[in-house]
Amino acid sequence: MSGRRALIVGASRGLGLGLVRRFLERGWDVTATVRTPSAALTDLVNAGPLRIVTGIDIDDDAAVAGLKRSCTDRPAFDVVFVVAGVATQAGIPAGQMPRDVATAIYQTNALSPIRLAEAFHRCIAEDGLIVLMTSKLGSVSLNRGGGWGSYRASKAALNTLARSFAGQHSGARWGVLLMHPGWVRTDLGGRRATLDVDTSVRGTVAVVEDQRGLRGCRFLDYTGATVPW
Ligand SMILES: NC(=O)c1ccc[n+]([C@@H]2O[C@H](COP(=O)([O-])OP(=O)(O)OC[C@H]3O[C@@H](n4cnc5c(N)ncnc54)[C@H](OP(=O)(O)O)[C@@H]3O)[C@@H](O)[C@H]2O)c1
């Protein structure tokens, strides 16, 4: 995969950090963004071609526009991967959650990834991919228990917005991949999660490499299995 270029948005820790490490191991050239400097990410600079951009909050349109400007005189990305996400007060039922918290979750998990995709779609190489980190919890048809209501709704909204985005760009020579990484032991996933970061990112990067050339929009998990909408 030498010469392939990935932009990983939200790489300070957890899955984003793990994805940077795995893409570098696979020979990709990586641009990784963080809100504030991450020592763990900086430690990866000797692992391969890594450019780190700080100050990128995906809810900040001006910061995203600045990131895009800094990328326009560089070669196109083969993969733009939005990993950033939150699960603030996930245990509180949606009907009881403070409105400002619920709105902020929607902004970060649904609206901001799509706005970033819209900003960057002209920076995607032919046969490239926009990958959006979603969750199986965003599947409407798989929702039985109803926990994590606001988080679920934000990822379901992301899935819908992603399909709309792909439909609005139906002639594009790139595709949109909605990725479920499994239930992973990170700050967000918690200690009881079934997967470690390494297993999840190995699978995820293999699926991304396999799906290059995709047109339209798919919802897959880290093993490559289709997740029902
Ligand atoms: N872990 C799981 O089991 C699981 C399962 C399904 C889906 N996911 C999804 O996978 C993604 C990564 O989750 P994770 O488990 O790695 O969580 P995590 O360890 O809590 O990391 C979250 C990452 O998102 C970044 N972030 C949050 N809000 C941001 C914003 N407004 N702008 C830029 N960056 C922001 C954080 O940056 P800071 O360090 O600056 O806060 C951090 O890098 C999320 O989209 C999550 O919904 C995770």
Short mmCIF file of C-alpha atoms and ligand atoms in Angstrom, two decimals:
data_model
loop_
_atom_site.label_atom_id
_atom_site.label_comp_id
_atom_site.label_asym_id
_atom_site.label_seq_id
_atom_site.Cartn_x
_atom_site.Cartn_y
_atom_site.Cartn_z
CA MET A 1 0.00 0.00 0.00
CA SER A 2 3.05 2.24 -0.41
CA GLY A 3 2.15 5.72 -1.66
CA ARG A 4 -1.45 5.55 -0.43
CA ARG A 5 -2.56 8.57 1.57
CA ALA A 6 -4.99 8.65 4.49
CA LEU A 7 -6.42 11.53 6.51
CA ILE A 8 -7.48 10.35 9.99
CA VAL A 9 -9.63 12.87 11.86
CA GLY A 10 -9.73 12.39 15.65
CA ALA A 11 -6.46 10.54 16.29
CA SER A 12 -5.46 11.56 19.84
CA ARG A 13 -6.40 8.22 21.50
CA GLY A 14 -8.57 5.12 21.20
CA LEU A 15 -9.48 3.88 17.74
CA GLY A 16 -8.18 6.94 15.87
CA LEU A 17 -4.73 6.50 17.40
CA GLY A 18 -4.83 2.75 16.68
CA LEU A 19 -5.84 3.39 13.07
CA VAL A 20 -2.91 5.76 12.53
CA ARG A 21 -0.54 3.08 13.86
CA ARG A 22 -2.09 0.37 11.65
CA PHE A 23 -2.17 2.48 8.45
CA LEU A 24 1.52 3.33 9.01
CA GLU A 25 2.32 -0.37 9.53
CA ARG A 26 0.59 -1.05 6.21
CA GLY A 27 2.83 1.50 4.45
CA TRP A 28 0.34 4.35 4.11
CA ASP A 29 1.29 8.01 4.28
CA VAL A 30 -0.88 9.44 7.09
CA THR A 31 -2.11 12.90 8.02
CA ALA A 32 -3.65 12.73 11.50
CA THR A 33 -5.62 15.46 13.26
CA VAL A 34 -6.18 16.16 16.97
CA ARG A 35 -7.82 18.88 19.00
CA THR A 36 -4.89 19.15 21.39
CA PRO A 37 -1.41 17.59 21.20
CA SER A 38 -1.29 13.88 21.96
CA ALA A 39 1.98 12.39 23.23
CA ALA A 40 0.85 8.91 22.14
CA LEU A 41 0.33 10.14 18.57
CA THR A 42 3.61 12.07 18.54
CA ASP A 43 5.34 8.82 19.56
CA LEU A 44 4.32 7.38 16.16
CA VAL A 45 6.30 9.90 14.06
CA ASN A 46 9.18 7.45 13.69
CA ALA A 47 6.86 4.61 12.64
CA GLY A 48 6.34 6.00 9.12
CA PRO A 49 5.34 9.08 7.11
CA LEU A 50 3.08 10.90 9.59
CA ARG A 51 1.98 14.54 9.53
CA ILE A 52 0.12 15.73 12.64
CA VAL A 53 -2.27 18.69 12.52
CA THR A 54 -3.41 20.11 15.87
CA GLY A 55 -6.35 22.38 16.68
CA ILE A 56 -8.92 20.47 14.61
CA ASP A 57 -12.25 20.31 16.43
CA ILE A 58 -14.72 18.84 13.94
CA ASP A 59 -17.48 21.05 15.35
CA ASP A 60 -15.48 24.13 14.32
CA ASP A 61 -16.13 24.93 10.64
CA ALA A 62 -13.27 27.45 10.50
CA ALA A 63 -10.80 24.84 11.78
CA VAL A 64 -12.01 22.30 9.21
CA ALA A 65 -11.76 24.92 6.44
CA GLY A 66 -8.19 25.68 7.56
CA LEU A 67 -7.34 21.97 7.47
CA LYS A 68 -8.71 21.74 3.96
CA ARG A 69 -6.66 24.77 2.83
CA SER A 70 -3.52 23.14 4.22
CA CYS A 71 -4.25 19.99 2.16
CA THR A 72 -5.20 21.51 -1.21
CA ASP A 73 -1.65 21.84 -2.57
CA ARG A 74 -0.88 18.22 -1.63
CA PRO A 75 -1.82 15.00 -3.48
CA ALA A 76 -5.40 13.78 -3.03
CA PHE A 77 -6.24 11.40 -0.17
CA ASP A 78 -7.14 7.79 -0.96
CA VAL A 79 -9.01 7.63 2.34
CA VAL A 80 -10.55 10.35 4.49
CA PHE A 81 -11.55 8.68 7.76
CA VAL A 82 -13.61 10.58 10.34
CA VAL A 83 -13.16 8.74 13.64
CA ALA A 84 -13.99 11.48 16.16
CA GLY A 85 -17.09 10.84 18.22
CA VAL A 86 -18.59 11.19 21.70
CA ALA A 87 -20.92 9.24 23.97
CA THR A 88 -21.57 11.94 26.57
CA GLN A 89 -23.88 10.85 29.44
CA ALA A 90 -24.73 7.77 27.36
CA GLY A 91 -26.66 6.08 30.17
CA ILE A 92 -29.24 8.84 30.47
CA PRO A 93 -32.45 8.10 28.52
CA ALA A 94 -32.98 10.52 25.63
CA GLY A 95 -36.17 11.91 27.16
CA GLN A 96 -34.29 12.94 30.31
CA MET A 97 -31.05 14.18 28.77
CA PRO A 98 -30.37 17.93 28.90
CA ARG A 99 -31.18 19.42 25.50
CA ASP A 100 -27.77 21.05 25.09
CA VAL A 101 -26.00 17.72 25.73
CA ALA A 102 -28.20 15.84 23.25
CA THR A 103 -27.68 18.58 20.66
CA ALA A 104 -23.91 18.50 21.14
CA ILE A 105 -23.85 14.71 20.60
CA TYR A 106 -25.81 15.15 17.36
CA GLN A 107 -23.45 17.89 16.22
CA THR A 108 -20.27 15.88 16.81
CA ASN A 109 -21.45 12.41 15.78
CA ALA A 110 -23.76 13.20 12.85
CA LEU A 111 -23.58 16.72 11.49
CA SER A 112 -19.86 17.45 11.78
CA PRO A 113 -18.64 14.26 10.01
CA ILE A 114 -20.94 15.01 7.06
CA ARG A 115 -19.85 18.65 6.93
CA LEU A 116 -16.24 17.45 6.91
CA ALA A 117 -17.03 14.96 4.13
CA GLU A 118 -18.66 17.76 2.14
CA ALA A 119 -15.61 19.98 2.66
CA PHE A 120 -13.13 17.28 1.60
CA HIS A 121 -14.84 15.38 -1.21
CA ARG A 122 -12.84 17.20 -3.87
CA CYS A 123 -9.65 16.10 -2.10
CA ILE A 124 -10.46 12.36 -2.54
CA ALA A 125 -8.55 10.39 -5.16
CA GLU A 126 -10.37 8.40 -7.83
CA ASP A 127 -11.39 5.03 -6.31
CA GLY A 128 -10.93 6.58 -2.87
CA LEU A 129 -13.18 6.33 0.16
CA ILE A 130 -14.77 8.58 2.72
CA VAL A 131 -15.00 6.40 5.83
CA LEU A 132 -17.23 7.50 8.70
CA MET A 133 -16.96 5.75 12.05
CA THR A 134 -20.49 4.83 13.00
CA SER A 135 -21.79 2.07 15.29
CA LYS A 136 -24.00 -0.99 15.13
CA LEU A 137 -26.01 0.90 17.79
CA GLY A 138 -27.01 3.22 14.93
CA SER A 139 -28.84 0.37 13.21
CA VAL A 140 -32.59 1.01 13.52
CA SER A 141 -33.55 -2.58 12.70
CA LEU A 142 -31.17 -4.09 15.30
CA ASN A 143 -32.38 -1.81 18.11
CA ARG A 144 -34.09 -4.04 20.67
CA GLY A 145 -32.96 -2.81 24.11
CA GLY A 146 -32.94 0.92 23.40
CA GLY A 147 -30.02 1.82 25.69
CA TRP A 148 -27.64 4.67 24.84
CA GLY A 149 -30.62 6.41 23.19
CA SER A 150 -29.04 9.73 22.22
CA TYR A 151 -25.82 8.09 21.04
CA ARG A 152 -27.81 5.55 19.00
CA ALA A 153 -29.90 8.30 17.46
CA SER A 154 -26.82 10.34 16.55
CA LYS A 155 -25.25 7.36 14.74
CA ALA A 156 -28.56 6.51 13.01
CA ALA A 157 -28.65 10.14 11.88
CA LEU A 158 -25.05 9.86 10.66
CA ASN A 159 -25.99 6.76 8.65
CA THR A 160 -28.94 8.55 7.05
CA LEU A 161 -26.91 11.67 6.32
CA ALA A 162 -24.16 9.52 4.80
CA ARG A 163 -26.60 7.79 2.45
CA SER A 164 -27.98 11.17 1.45
CA PHE A 165 -24.45 12.49 0.91
CA ALA A 166 -23.59 9.49 -1.29
CA GLY A 167 -26.86 9.92 -3.20
CA GLN A 168 -26.19 13.60 -3.78
CA HIS A 169 -22.76 12.64 -5.22
CA SER A 170 -23.95 9.57 -7.13
CA GLY A 171 -21.64 10.31 -10.07
CA ALA A 172 -18.57 10.49 -7.85
CA ARG A 173 -15.57 8.23 -8.40
CA TRP A 174 -15.25 7.59 -4.67
CA GLY A 175 -17.48 5.77 -2.21
CA VAL A 176 -18.77 6.20 1.33
CA LEU A 177 -18.14 3.50 3.94
CA LEU A 178 -19.94 3.52 7.27
CA MET A 179 -17.76 1.47 9.61
CA HIS A 180 -18.71 -0.34 12.83
CA PRO A 181 -15.44 -1.13 14.66
CA GLY A 182 -16.90 -3.75 17.04
CA TRP A 183 -17.25 -3.15 20.77
CA VAL A 184 -13.76 -2.00 21.68
CA ARG A 185 -11.94 -1.30 24.97
CA THR A 186 -11.39 2.47 24.75
CA ASP A 187 -12.48 5.39 26.92
CA LEU A 188 -15.79 5.35 25.01
CA GLY A 189 -16.24 1.57 24.77
CA GLY A 190 -15.31 0.88 28.39
CA ARG A 191 -13.35 -1.94 30.04
CA ARG A 192 -16.05 -4.61 29.52
CA ALA A 193 -15.87 -4.34 25.73
CA THR A 194 -15.07 -7.55 23.88
CA LEU A 195 -12.29 -6.37 21.55
CA ASP A 196 -8.91 -4.74 22.00
CA VAL A 197 -7.97 -1.78 19.80
CA ASP A 198 -5.41 -3.78 17.82
CA THR A 199 -7.94 -6.44 16.73
CA SER A 200 -10.47 -3.80 15.72
CA VAL A 201 -8.08 -1.61 13.71
CA ARG A 202 -6.44 -4.56 11.95
CA GLY A 203 -9.87 -5.65 10.75
CA THR A 204 -10.99 -2.13 9.93
CA VAL A 205 -7.93 -1.29 7.83
CA ALA A 206 -8.23 -4.61 5.96
CA VAL A 207 -11.86 -3.81 5.14
CA VAL A 208 -10.97 -0.27 4.04
CA GLU A 209 -8.20 -1.56 1.77
CA ASP A 210 -10.61 -4.14 0.33
CA GLN A 211 -13.40 -1.63 -0.30
CA ARG A 212 -11.35 0.90 -2.27
CA GLY A 213 -13.13 1.38 -5.58
CA LEU A 214 -16.55 1.14 -3.89
CA ARG A 215 -19.23 3.43 -5.33
CA GLY A 216 -22.27 4.46 -3.31
CA CYS A 217 -22.59 3.75 0.41
CA ARG A 218 -22.14 0.61 2.54
CA PHE A 219 -22.51 -0.14 6.26
CA LEU A 220 -19.93 -2.77 7.26
CA ASP A 221 -18.27 -3.98 10.44
CA TYR A 222 -14.57 -4.56 11.12
CA THR A 223 -14.83 -8.14 9.78
CA GLY A 224 -16.30 -6.94 6.48
CA ALA A 225 -19.82 -8.17 7.32
CA THR A 226 -22.78 -6.01 6.26
CA VAL A 227 -24.66 -4.38 9.15
CA PRO A 228 -28.44 -4.04 8.63
CA TRP A 229 -29.71 -0.45 8.44
N1 LIG B 1 -15.15 1.92 21.31
C1 LIG B 1 -16.24 1.32 20.81
O1 LIG B 1 -16.66 0.24 21.27
C2 LIG B 1 -16.95 1.92 19.64
C3 LIG B 1 -17.99 1.19 19.06
C4 LIG B 1 -18.67 1.72 17.97
C5 LIG B 1 -18.28 2.94 17.45
N2 LIG B 1 -17.27 3.64 18.03
C6 LIG B 1 -16.92 4.94 17.44
O2 LIG B 1 -15.55 5.01 17.18
C7 LIG B 1 -15.09 6.37 17.24
C8 LIG B 1 -13.88 6.45 18.16
O3 LIG B 1 -14.28 6.01 19.44
P1 LIG B 1 -13.25 5.54 20.55
O4 LIG B 1 -13.82 4.32 21.13
O5 LIG B 1 -11.85 5.55 20.03
O6 LIG B 1 -13.46 6.73 21.61
P2 LIG B 1 -12.44 7.55 22.51
O7 LIG B 1 -11.30 6.72 22.97
O8 LIG B 1 -13.30 8.23 23.52
O9 LIG B 1 -11.84 8.65 21.49
C9 LIG B 1 -12.69 9.62 20.94
C10 LIG B 1 -11.87 10.43 19.97
O10 LIG B 1 -12.73 11.40 19.35
C11 LIG B 1 -12.11 12.68 19.49
N3 LIG B 1 -13.12 13.72 19.50
C12 LIG B 1 -14.26 13.79 20.22
N4 LIG B 1 -14.92 14.91 19.92
C13 LIG B 1 -14.21 15.57 18.98
C14 LIG B 1 -14.38 16.78 18.27
N5 LIG B 1 -15.42 17.59 18.46
N6 LIG B 1 -13.44 17.14 17.37
C15 LIG B 1 -12.36 16.35 17.15
N7 LIG B 1 -12.13 15.19 17.80
C16 LIG B 1 -13.05 14.82 18.71
C17 LIG B 1 -11.36 12.60 20.81
O11 LIG B 1 -10.42 13.65 20.89
P3 LIG B 1 -9.98 14.29 22.33
O12 LIG B 1 -8.87 13.42 22.85
O13 LIG B 1 -9.55 15.67 21.96
O14 LIG B 1 -11.18 14.27 23.23
C18 LIG B 1 -10.74 11.22 20.67
O15 LIG B 1 -9.63 11.24 19.80
C19 LIG B 1 -16.30 7.19 17.72
O16 LIG B 1 -16.93 7.78 16.59
C20 LIG B 1 -17.20 6.13 18.35
O17 LIG B 1 -18.57 6.51 18.32
C21 LIG B 1 -16.59 3.16 19.11
#
